[in-house]
Amino acid sequence: MPKLLCGGKAVELGPTETVLEGLLRAGLTVAHSCRAGACQSCLVRATEGLVPSEAQVGLKDTQKAEGYFLACSARPKTDLAVSLPDQAEGLTPAHITHVAWLAESVLRVELAPTKTFAYRAGQFVNVVRADGLTRSYSLANLPGDGPTLTLHVRVVSQGRMSTWLASPGALGALVNLRGPAGSCFYVEGRPTQPLLLVGTGTGLAPLYGILRDALRAGHSGPIRLFHGARTPRGLYLQDELRALASTHPQVSYTACVREGAGEAGVTVGALDELAMSAGAAKDQRVFLCGDPTLVTALRKRAFLAGARLRDIYSDPFILAPPPGPSTEAA
Amino acid sequence: MTTLYDQLGGAAALDAAVDIFYRKMLSDERVSRFFEGVDMERQAGKQKAFLTMVLGGPHSYTGKDMRTGHAHLLEKGLNDQHVDIVIEHLGGTLKELGVADDKIAEVAALANSVRDHVLGRA
Ligand code: FES
C-alpha cells in the first residue's frame, strides 16, 4: 500500500482511502469541507511522488505546475510526500547586493541567494530580516536572467522594512527568503491567447516578469500591459517597456495616471476603465496585481466580460499595518 | 443509469457550467447584491458543489450545510423569489450546455427540494 509522508509522520493508506482520510487519521489538521473535489478547501501540495490527475481537476494550471492537488480526491498508487499549506517552508539566506531608486518612492533591490532559489516569474517571496520582521515582495525578473533576484519595493514613510531597505545599512546585509509563493505566473501553452496585464504601483514588478516570461516562451497572441500610478512620478520602467513594445509587435504598453497633466505617452484617466474598454475580455488570460480594491473590481469585470474564472490570476498587495507588534507580511 | 453529471462530462465540464451560472447570477441585479464582498474563487467552489449535487454527481452536501451556508443571507432578505431566480439561471445554464428540457425540469425539481433548507424553514 502506498505511504504518505507529511510533517514528519508516515501514514500507510488503506486500499480505498484518500489522502485526506489518511492525513486526518494520522491526527493532522487539514482544512476540508465537501470531500468531493468541489470546494478546493483541502488543497495540499505534493513535494515528492506522483499526483493522480483526478485530484487536480479544476485547478489552475499554475497550481498544477506547483504540485497542488485536492487531498479528498487523491488515491495515490505510489508513495507521496505532502506539505500542508501552513507548514513552514525552508528559508534561503540572501545578500542584498544592490539598491537603487526606480521612481520617487520605488526602490529596485537585488538579492543574491546563497543557494539555488527556484521560482517562476511573477511569484513573490517573503523577506525576513535578522530581527524577524517579514514582508512579501514580488519578483520582477526571470530565472533566466541570472542568479540574483530583483524586487521593486514601494517605500512607505511608516514602513519599517521599506525604509530600512532605503537606508545605507541595508546594502550588503544578509536576510532570509521564504517562498517563493503565489500562483500569478505565466504557464506555457495556448500561445495565441490574448493576455491582459493590469497593475498599479509596484504591481508592475510581477507583471514585468510575466510579460518577459511570456515573450521568452514565444507567446504570439496580443499582450496588453496597463500600468497605473497616482501621478506621473509613480511610473517607472517606461523606457524598458516602450522598448519591448517597439521590438515586439504583439506587445502594447499603456501608462496611466489619475492626476496630473498628460505627459507625452502617459494617459490620464481611470485604469480599470481603460483596461476594460480596450477590447473584449472573452477568452483572455488576465493578470491583475497591486491595489486590492482595483484587483477585486477588475477580477469581477473581467469575469463578467467573459474571461473564464480559471484564466484570471491576481496578486492583491495588502499593506502591512504601520508599526506595531505585528510582523504580518505586506 | 448515468447521471446528468456524467453525461455532461463530470468534474472537468463543471468548470464551464460554473462560469456560465455564476456569471448569470453576478450580472442579475435582482440577486447580485448577495455576492458583494465575497471571494470569487470560494464562491465559485461552493457553486460547483451545488451544481455537482443537483446534477447527481458525487457530493456530501447536507440540508444542514445548505441552512448554515445561507443563514447570513436570510438577514439580507433572501426569500423564495431569489430561489426562483437561482433555479431560472440554473435552467438557462443547462440550456446553453445543450441539456434537454425534460432533464432541466428534473434538475430544477432537485434544486427545489432544498428550498426549505436554504430558506431556513426545514
Ligand atoms: S474537501 Fe472540498 S475539495 Fe476537497
Short mmCIF file of C-alpha atoms and ligand atoms in Angstrom, two decimals:
data_model
loop_
_atom_site.label_atom_id
_atom_site.label_comp_id
_atom_site.label_asym_id
_atom_site.label_seq_id
_atom_site.Cartn_x
_atom_site.Cartn_y
_atom_site.Cartn_z
CA MET A 1 0.00 0.00 0.00
CA PRO A 2 1.29 3.50 -0.75
CA LYS A 3 2.64 5.58 2.11
CA LEU A 4 2.06 9.25 2.84
CA LEU A 5 4.80 11.39 4.33
CA CYS A 6 3.70 14.59 5.95
CA GLY A 7 5.12 16.78 8.70
CA GLY A 8 7.46 14.03 9.91
CA LYS A 9 4.70 11.42 10.02
CA ALA A 10 4.33 8.39 7.79
CA VAL A 11 0.86 7.01 7.14
CA GLU A 12 0.04 3.83 5.28
CA LEU A 13 -3.06 4.32 3.15
CA GLY A 14 -5.83 1.76 3.09
CA PRO A 15 -6.96 0.37 -0.28
CA THR A 16 -9.74 2.90 -0.84
CA GLU A 17 -8.52 5.66 1.41
CA THR A 18 -7.95 9.18 0.12
CA VAL A 19 -5.01 11.37 1.09
CA LEU A 20 -7.39 13.49 3.14
CA GLU A 21 -8.68 10.49 5.07
CA GLY A 22 -5.13 9.27 5.67
CA LEU A 23 -3.93 12.63 6.96
CA LEU A 24 -6.92 13.03 9.25
CA ARG A 25 -6.48 9.52 10.59
CA ALA A 26 -2.86 10.39 11.39
CA GLY A 27 -4.17 13.20 13.56
CA LEU A 28 -3.13 16.07 11.27
CA THR A 29 -5.34 19.10 10.91
CA VAL A 30 -6.32 19.53 7.27
CA ALA A 31 -8.96 22.01 6.16
CA HIS A 32 -11.73 20.32 4.22
CA SER A 33 -15.41 20.64 3.54
CA CYS A 34 -17.20 18.95 0.62
CA ARG A 35 -14.92 15.91 0.34
CA ALA A 36 -15.98 15.76 -3.30
CA GLY A 37 -13.33 17.75 -5.12
CA ALA A 38 -15.52 20.79 -5.45
CA CYS A 39 -14.80 23.32 -2.72
CA GLN A 40 -10.99 23.16 -3.01
CA SER A 41 -10.59 23.77 0.70
CA CYS A 42 -8.45 20.66 1.08
CA LEU A 43 -5.72 21.94 -1.25
CA VAL A 44 -2.33 20.47 -0.34
CA ARG A 45 0.93 20.17 -2.19
CA ALA A 46 2.98 17.17 -3.24
CA THR A 47 6.67 17.71 -2.71
CA GLU A 48 7.58 14.25 -3.97
CA GLY A 49 5.78 11.47 -5.81
CA LEU A 50 3.12 11.17 -8.46
CA VAL A 51 -0.14 13.06 -8.05
CA PRO A 52 -3.19 11.25 -9.52
CA SER A 53 -4.60 13.52 -12.23
CA GLU A 54 -8.19 13.22 -10.99
CA ALA A 55 -7.07 15.08 -7.87
CA GLN A 56 -6.15 18.13 -9.98
CA VAL A 57 -9.37 18.55 -11.94
CA GLY A 58 -10.48 22.16 -11.83
CA LEU A 59 -7.21 23.58 -10.51
CA LYS A 60 -5.38 26.39 -12.21
CA ASP A 61 -2.50 25.44 -14.49
CA THR A 62 -0.19 27.34 -12.18
CA GLN A 63 -1.33 25.29 -9.21
CA LYS A 64 -0.90 22.02 -11.11
CA ALA A 65 2.60 23.02 -12.14
CA GLU A 66 3.44 23.51 -8.47
CA GLY A 67 2.17 20.09 -7.44
CA TYR A 68 -1.01 21.25 -5.70
CA PHE A 69 -3.89 18.81 -5.53
CA LEU A 70 -7.14 18.12 -3.70
CA ALA A 71 -6.48 15.73 -0.83
CA CYS A 72 -10.08 14.50 -0.76
CA SER A 73 -9.91 13.30 -4.37
CA ALA A 74 -6.48 11.69 -4.32
CA ARG A 75 -5.98 7.94 -4.10
CA PRO A 76 -2.30 7.68 -4.97
CA LYS A 77 -0.82 4.49 -6.37
CA THR A 78 2.67 5.18 -5.05
CA ASP A 79 4.27 6.94 -2.09
CA LEU A 80 3.64 10.64 -1.79
CA ALA A 81 5.27 13.38 0.29
CA VAL A 82 2.73 16.05 1.10
CA SER A 83 3.11 19.52 2.56
CA LEU A 84 0.17 21.26 4.16
CA PRO A 85 -0.42 24.89 3.25
CA ASP A 86 0.62 26.34 6.61
CA GLN A 87 3.70 24.19 7.05
CA ALA A 88 6.75 26.44 7.24
CA GLU A 89 8.92 26.09 4.19
CA GLY A 90 12.68 26.37 4.39
CA LEU A 91 14.50 29.67 4.48
CA THR A 92 17.12 30.72 1.96
CA PRO A 93 19.75 33.23 3.11
CA ALA A 94 20.44 36.03 0.62
CA HIS A 95 22.70 39.10 0.49
CA ILE A 96 21.38 42.47 -0.58
CA THR A 97 23.76 43.31 -3.40
CA HIS A 98 22.23 46.39 -5.00
CA VAL A 99 19.72 49.10 -4.11
CA ALA A 100 18.67 51.89 -6.48
CA TRP A 101 15.74 54.26 -6.93
CA LEU A 102 13.42 53.46 -9.85
CA ALA A 103 10.90 56.20 -9.15
CA GLU A 104 10.10 58.73 -6.45
CA SER A 105 9.18 56.10 -3.88
CA VAL A 106 10.11 52.84 -5.58
CA LEU A 107 13.36 51.01 -4.97
CA ARG A 108 14.93 48.28 -7.03
CA VAL A 109 16.51 45.81 -4.63
CA GLU A 110 18.73 42.99 -5.81
CA LEU A 111 19.40 39.92 -3.74
CA ALA A 112 21.91 37.15 -4.19
CA PRO A 113 20.67 33.91 -2.60
CA THR A 114 23.43 31.78 -1.12
CA LYS A 115 21.94 28.63 -2.65
CA THR A 116 19.80 27.87 -5.67
CA PHE A 117 16.43 29.52 -5.42
CA ALA A 118 13.85 28.16 -7.86
CA TYR A 119 10.89 30.38 -8.74
CA ARG A 120 8.53 31.40 -11.53
CA ALA A 121 8.47 34.95 -12.83
CA GLY A 122 5.58 36.72 -11.14
CA GLN A 123 5.73 34.87 -7.83
CA PHE A 124 6.51 36.60 -4.55
CA VAL A 125 8.92 35.96 -1.69
CA ASN A 126 8.86 36.79 1.96
CA VAL A 127 11.89 38.74 3.04
CA VAL A 128 12.78 38.03 6.67
CA ARG A 129 15.16 40.48 8.32
CA ALA A 130 17.59 39.37 11.05
CA ASP A 131 15.18 40.59 13.74
CA GLY A 132 12.31 38.58 12.27
CA LEU A 133 10.49 41.45 10.55
CA THR A 134 8.84 39.93 7.47
CA ARG A 135 7.35 41.45 4.32
CA SER A 136 6.37 39.98 0.97
CA TYR A 137 7.57 41.37 -2.31
CA SER A 138 7.01 40.24 -5.86
CA LEU A 139 9.88 39.13 -8.02
CA ALA A 140 10.41 41.31 -11.08
CA ASN A 141 12.88 39.21 -13.02
CA LEU A 142 13.15 35.81 -14.69
CA PRO A 143 15.13 32.79 -13.56
CA GLY A 144 16.95 33.03 -16.90
CA ASP A 145 18.29 36.49 -16.07
CA GLY A 146 20.86 35.05 -13.68
CA PRO A 147 21.15 34.00 -10.06
CA THR A 148 20.16 37.35 -8.49
CA LEU A 149 16.58 38.25 -7.63
CA THR A 150 15.05 41.66 -8.34
CA LEU A 151 12.35 43.23 -6.18
CA HIS A 152 10.50 46.50 -6.62
CA VAL A 153 9.86 47.94 -3.19
CA ARG A 154 7.48 50.78 -2.53
CA VAL A 155 8.94 52.90 0.23
CA VAL A 156 6.20 53.78 2.69
CA SER A 157 7.03 56.52 5.20
CA GLN A 158 5.92 54.36 8.17
CA GLY A 159 7.14 51.13 6.59
CA ARG A 160 9.78 49.51 8.75
CA MET A 161 11.11 47.14 6.11
CA SER A 162 10.96 49.56 3.19
CA THR A 163 12.61 52.49 4.99
CA TRP A 164 15.31 50.13 6.18
CA LEU A 165 15.90 48.88 2.63
CA ALA A 166 16.23 52.52 1.53
CA SER A 167 18.81 53.22 4.24
CA PRO A 168 22.57 52.79 3.73
CA GLY A 169 22.67 49.97 6.29
CA ALA A 170 20.72 47.59 4.06
CA LEU A 171 23.30 47.22 1.31
CA GLY A 172 25.33 44.08 1.91
CA ALA A 173 23.06 42.87 4.72
CA LEU A 174 22.04 39.24 4.96
CA VAL A 175 18.32 38.46 5.01
CA ASN A 176 16.34 35.24 4.76
CA LEU A 177 13.89 34.43 1.98
CA ARG A 178 10.83 32.26 2.45
CA GLY A 179 8.95 31.04 -0.56
CA PRO A 180 8.52 31.57 -3.41
CA ALA A 181 4.75 31.59 -3.30
CA GLY A 182 1.82 32.75 -5.37
CA SER A 183 0.15 31.35 -8.44
CA CYS A 184 0.14 34.51 -10.52
CA PHE A 185 2.51 33.46 -13.31
CA TYR A 186 2.62 32.54 -16.97
CA VAL A 187 2.19 28.90 -17.95
CA GLU A 188 3.22 27.77 -21.41
CA GLY A 189 0.54 26.58 -23.77
CA ARG A 190 -2.17 28.44 -25.68
CA PRO A 191 0.48 30.78 -27.16
CA THR A 192 -2.03 32.77 -29.19
CA GLN A 193 -4.42 33.55 -26.34
CA PRO A 194 -4.62 37.32 -25.68
CA LEU A 195 -3.05 38.36 -22.38
CA LEU A 196 -4.24 41.32 -20.35
CA LEU A 197 -1.87 42.60 -17.63
CA VAL A 198 -3.07 45.34 -15.31
CA GLY A 199 -1.25 46.66 -12.27
CA THR A 200 -0.81 49.66 -10.03
CA GLY A 201 2.38 50.89 -8.39
CA THR A 202 4.84 48.09 -7.71
CA GLY A 203 2.25 45.69 -9.06
CA LEU A 204 4.32 46.28 -12.16
CA ALA A 205 7.06 44.03 -10.74
CA PRO A 206 5.29 40.67 -11.21
CA LEU A 207 3.69 41.87 -14.46
CA TYR A 208 7.07 42.81 -15.89
CA GLY A 209 8.31 39.32 -15.06
CA ILE A 210 5.20 37.68 -16.51
CA LEU A 211 5.41 39.76 -19.69
CA ARG A 212 9.04 38.87 -20.30
CA ASP A 213 8.39 35.24 -19.40
CA ALA A 214 5.58 35.08 -21.97
CA LEU A 215 7.86 36.56 -24.64
CA ARG A 216 10.62 34.14 -23.71
CA ALA A 217 8.16 31.29 -24.19
CA GLY A 218 7.30 32.64 -27.64
CA HIS A 219 3.82 33.90 -26.83
CA SER A 220 2.48 35.31 -30.09
CA GLY A 221 -1.02 36.46 -29.12
CA PRO A 222 -1.57 40.09 -28.17
CA ILE A 223 -0.12 41.09 -24.78
CA ARG A 224 -1.54 44.31 -23.40
CA LEU A 225 0.05 45.86 -20.32
CA PHE A 226 -1.58 48.69 -18.38
CA HIS A 227 0.38 50.28 -15.56
CA GLY A 228 -1.30 52.84 -13.33
CA ALA A 229 0.03 55.28 -10.75
CA ARG A 230 -1.46 58.24 -8.96
CA THR A 231 0.89 60.76 -10.55
CA PRO A 232 3.49 60.52 -13.35
CA ARG A 233 6.20 60.33 -10.70
CA GLY A 234 4.91 56.92 -9.65
CA LEU A 235 5.51 55.46 -13.11
CA TYR A 236 8.73 53.64 -13.82
CA LEU A 237 10.43 51.28 -16.29
CA GLN A 238 8.79 53.31 -19.04
CA ASP A 239 11.82 53.21 -21.33
CA GLU A 240 12.24 49.46 -20.96
CA LEU A 241 8.55 48.83 -21.58
CA ARG A 242 8.40 51.11 -24.60
CA ALA A 243 11.43 49.35 -26.00
CA LEU A 244 9.75 45.97 -25.51
CA ALA A 245 6.62 47.25 -27.23
CA SER A 246 8.57 48.59 -30.18
CA THR A 247 10.57 45.41 -30.72
CA HIS A 248 7.61 43.04 -30.20
CA PRO A 249 4.59 43.85 -32.37
CA GLN A 250 2.24 41.78 -30.17
CA VAL A 251 3.05 43.90 -27.08
CA SER A 252 1.30 47.12 -26.18
CA TYR A 253 2.06 49.26 -23.14
CA THR A 254 -0.13 51.94 -21.64
CA ALA A 255 0.99 54.11 -18.73
CA CYS A 256 -1.90 55.71 -16.92
CA VAL A 257 -2.17 58.30 -14.15
CA ARG A 258 -5.14 59.53 -12.19
CA GLU A 259 -3.84 63.05 -11.64
CA GLY A 260 -1.62 65.47 -13.48
CA ALA A 261 -1.36 66.98 -16.90
CA GLY A 262 -0.96 64.49 -19.70
CA GLU A 263 2.69 63.95 -20.38
CA ALA A 264 3.97 62.50 -23.61
CA GLY A 265 3.00 58.84 -23.72
CA VAL A 266 1.01 58.95 -20.47
CA THR A 267 -2.78 58.64 -20.40
CA VAL A 268 -4.81 60.45 -17.74
CA GLY A 269 -7.85 58.52 -16.57
CA ALA A 270 -9.19 55.57 -14.63
CA LEU A 271 -7.03 52.49 -15.07
CA ASP A 272 -9.88 49.98 -14.83
CA GLU A 273 -11.98 51.78 -17.46
CA LEU A 274 -9.03 51.98 -19.77
CA ALA A 275 -8.03 48.36 -19.37
CA MET A 276 -11.57 47.06 -19.80
CA SER A 277 -12.53 49.27 -22.72
CA ALA A 278 -9.66 48.08 -24.84
CA GLY A 279 -11.16 45.00 -26.42
CA ALA A 280 -13.39 42.18 -25.27
CA ALA A 281 -12.16 40.14 -22.32
CA LYS A 282 -13.62 36.96 -23.73
CA ASP A 283 -11.12 34.11 -23.67
CA GLN A 284 -8.32 36.29 -22.35
CA ARG A 285 -5.82 35.34 -19.73
CA VAL A 286 -5.88 38.12 -17.19
CA PHE A 287 -3.18 39.06 -14.66
CA LEU A 288 -4.03 41.66 -12.01
CA CYS A 289 -1.54 42.97 -9.44
CA GLY A 290 -1.39 45.76 -6.90
CA ASP A 291 -4.10 47.76 -5.17
CA PRO A 292 -6.57 45.21 -3.68
CA THR A 293 -9.66 47.29 -4.41
CA LEU A 294 -8.74 47.63 -8.05
CA VAL A 295 -7.74 43.96 -8.29
CA THR A 296 -11.08 42.82 -6.85
CA ALA A 297 -13.09 45.15 -9.06
CA LEU A 298 -11.22 44.17 -12.20
CA ARG A 299 -11.50 40.47 -11.43
CA LYS A 300 -15.24 40.82 -11.40
CA ARG A 301 -15.36 42.96 -14.52
CA ALA A 302 -13.06 40.68 -16.46
CA PHE A 303 -15.17 37.69 -15.44
CA LEU A 304 -18.44 39.37 -16.36
CA ALA A 305 -16.91 40.41 -19.67
CA GLY A 306 -16.34 36.75 -20.47
CA ALA A 307 -12.95 35.71 -19.09
CA ARG A 308 -13.04 32.26 -17.52
CA LEU A 309 -12.51 32.22 -13.76
CA ARG A 310 -9.53 29.92 -14.04
CA ASP A 311 -7.93 32.29 -16.54
CA ILE A 312 -7.90 35.16 -14.06
CA TYR A 313 -4.75 35.37 -11.96
CA SER A 314 -4.36 38.00 -9.32
CA ASP A 315 -1.98 39.18 -6.66
CA PRO A 316 -3.52 41.86 -4.46
CA PHE A 317 -0.88 43.76 -2.48
CA ILE A 318 -2.01 44.11 1.08
CA LEU A 319 -0.03 46.65 3.03
CA ALA A 320 1.12 45.59 6.48
CA PRO A 321 -0.28 47.69 9.32
CA PRO A 322 2.04 50.54 10.42
CA PRO A 323 4.48 49.94 13.31
CA GLY A 324 3.06 47.70 15.97
CA PRO A 325 3.72 44.26 17.34
CA SER A 326 2.61 42.50 14.16
CA THR A 327 5.10 41.19 11.67
CA GLU A 328 2.46 40.28 9.13
CA ALA A 329 3.73 40.33 5.59
CA ALA A 330 2.71 43.20 3.35
CA MET B 1 -28.33 4.84 -15.37
CA THR B 2 -25.76 7.55 -15.86
CA THR B 3 -26.34 10.85 -14.16
CA LEU B 4 -26.56 14.16 -15.92
CA TYR B 5 -23.28 14.94 -14.19
CA ASP B 6 -21.57 12.12 -16.08
CA GLN B 7 -23.32 12.93 -19.35
CA LEU B 8 -22.04 16.49 -19.20
CA GLY B 9 -18.50 15.28 -18.71
CA GLY B 10 -18.04 15.14 -14.96
CA ALA B 11 -15.94 17.46 -12.83
CA ALA B 12 -13.96 18.95 -15.72
CA ALA B 13 -17.07 20.10 -17.57
CA LEU B 14 -18.48 21.60 -14.42
CA ASP B 15 -15.96 24.42 -14.54
CA ALA B 16 -17.58 25.69 -17.70
CA ALA B 17 -21.01 25.33 -16.13
CA VAL B 18 -19.95 27.24 -13.03
CA ASP B 19 -18.54 30.06 -15.17
CA ILE B 20 -21.82 30.42 -17.03
CA PHE B 21 -24.03 30.06 -13.96
CA TYR B 22 -22.01 32.38 -11.72
CA ARG B 23 -21.78 35.00 -14.48
CA LYS B 24 -25.56 34.93 -14.84
CA MET B 25 -26.04 35.37 -11.09
CA LEU B 26 -23.50 38.18 -10.78
CA SER B 27 -24.96 40.10 -13.70
CA ASP B 28 -28.51 39.81 -12.42
CA GLU B 29 -29.20 42.84 -10.26
CA ARG B 30 -32.06 41.05 -8.50
CA VAL B 31 -29.53 38.77 -6.78
CA SER B 32 -26.06 40.26 -7.35
CA ARG B 33 -26.07 42.10 -4.01
CA PHE B 34 -25.89 38.77 -2.19
CA PHE B 35 -22.45 38.27 -3.71
CA GLU B 36 -20.98 41.61 -2.76
CA GLY B 37 -17.68 41.35 -0.95
CA VAL B 38 -17.40 37.57 -1.24
CA ASP B 39 -14.27 35.96 -2.58
CA MET B 40 -14.95 34.87 -6.13
CA GLU B 41 -12.86 31.70 -6.06
CA ARG B 42 -14.52 30.49 -2.89
CA GLN B 43 -17.95 31.34 -4.17
CA ALA B 44 -17.26 29.50 -7.41
CA GLY B 45 -16.19 26.49 -5.33
CA LYS B 46 -19.49 26.49 -3.49
CA GLN B 47 -21.46 26.87 -6.69
CA LYS B 48 -19.56 23.96 -8.13
CA ALA B 49 -20.52 21.84 -5.14
CA PHE B 50 -24.13 22.91 -5.60
CA LEU B 51 -24.15 22.13 -9.34
CA THR B 52 -22.48 18.80 -8.66
CA MET B 53 -25.24 17.95 -6.26
CA VAL B 54 -28.20 18.91 -8.45
CA LEU B 55 -26.67 17.12 -11.44
CA GLY B 56 -26.34 13.93 -9.45
CA GLY B 57 -22.55 13.92 -9.10
CA PRO B 58 -20.56 12.81 -6.05
CA HIS B 59 -21.31 15.11 -3.16
CA SER B 60 -21.80 15.18 0.56
CA TYR B 61 -23.88 18.31 0.85
CA THR B 62 -26.48 18.06 3.58
CA GLY B 63 -29.54 20.06 4.43
CA LYS B 64 -27.61 21.42 7.37
CA ASP B 65 -24.85 22.74 5.07
CA MET B 66 -27.49 24.44 2.98
CA ARG B 67 -29.06 26.01 6.02
CA THR B 68 -25.86 27.28 7.66
CA GLY B 69 -24.43 28.39 4.32
CA HIS B 70 -27.34 30.73 3.69
CA ALA B 71 -28.22 31.88 7.20
CA HIS B 72 -26.39 35.21 6.80
CA LEU B 73 -28.22 35.85 3.54
CA LEU B 74 -31.63 35.49 5.19
CA GLU B 75 -30.71 38.57 7.19
CA LYS B 76 -30.09 40.36 3.91
CA GLY B 77 -33.58 39.45 2.75
CA LEU B 78 -33.10 36.21 0.87
CA ASN B 79 -36.54 34.80 0.01
CA ASP B 80 -38.49 32.47 -2.29
CA GLN B 81 -38.25 34.85 -5.19
CA HIS B 82 -34.44 34.66 -5.09
CA VAL B 83 -34.53 30.88 -5.01
CA ASP B 84 -36.74 31.04 -8.12
CA ILE B 85 -34.10 33.19 -9.80
CA VAL B 86 -31.37 30.69 -8.93
CA ILE B 87 -33.43 27.90 -10.47
CA GLU B 88 -34.11 30.04 -13.51
CA HIS B 89 -30.37 30.67 -14.08
CA LEU B 90 -29.61 27.04 -13.43
CA GLY B 91 -32.01 26.16 -16.24
CA GLY B 92 -30.53 28.81 -18.53
CA THR B 93 -27.04 27.46 -17.88
CA LEU B 94 -28.01 23.89 -18.70
CA LYS B 95 -29.81 25.03 -21.82
CA GLU B 96 -26.63 26.75 -23.03
CA LEU B 97 -24.81 23.49 -22.42
CA GLY B 98 -27.31 21.69 -24.63
CA VAL B 99 -29.28 19.85 -21.98
CA ALA B 100 -32.81 18.77 -22.98
CA ASP B 101 -35.83 20.44 -21.38
CA ASP B 102 -37.13 17.36 -19.56
CA LYS B 103 -33.72 16.88 -17.94
CA ILE B 104 -33.65 20.53 -16.95
CA ALA B 105 -37.03 20.05 -15.28
CA GLU B 106 -35.60 17.15 -13.26
CA VAL B 107 -32.66 19.26 -12.11
CA ALA B 108 -34.95 22.13 -11.21
CA ALA B 109 -37.05 19.74 -9.11
CA LEU B 110 -33.93 18.59 -7.28
CA ALA B 111 -32.83 22.17 -6.66
CA ASN B 112 -36.32 22.94 -5.45
CA SER B 113 -36.11 20.15 -2.90
CA VAL B 114 -33.52 22.08 -0.88
CA ARG B 115 -35.50 25.31 -0.94
CA ASP B 116 -36.76 24.96 2.62
CA HIS B 117 -33.26 24.25 3.91
CA VAL B 118 -31.85 27.28 2.11
CA LEU B 119 -34.58 29.50 3.49
CA GLY B 120 -34.22 28.07 7.00
CA ARG B 121 -37.68 26.52 7.10
CA ALA B 122 -36.51 22.95 7.48
S1 FES C 1 -12.88 18.88 0.69
FE1 FES C 1 -13.83 20.07 -0.83
S2 FES C 1 -12.47 19.82 -2.50
FE2 FES C 1 -11.67 18.51 -1.02
#
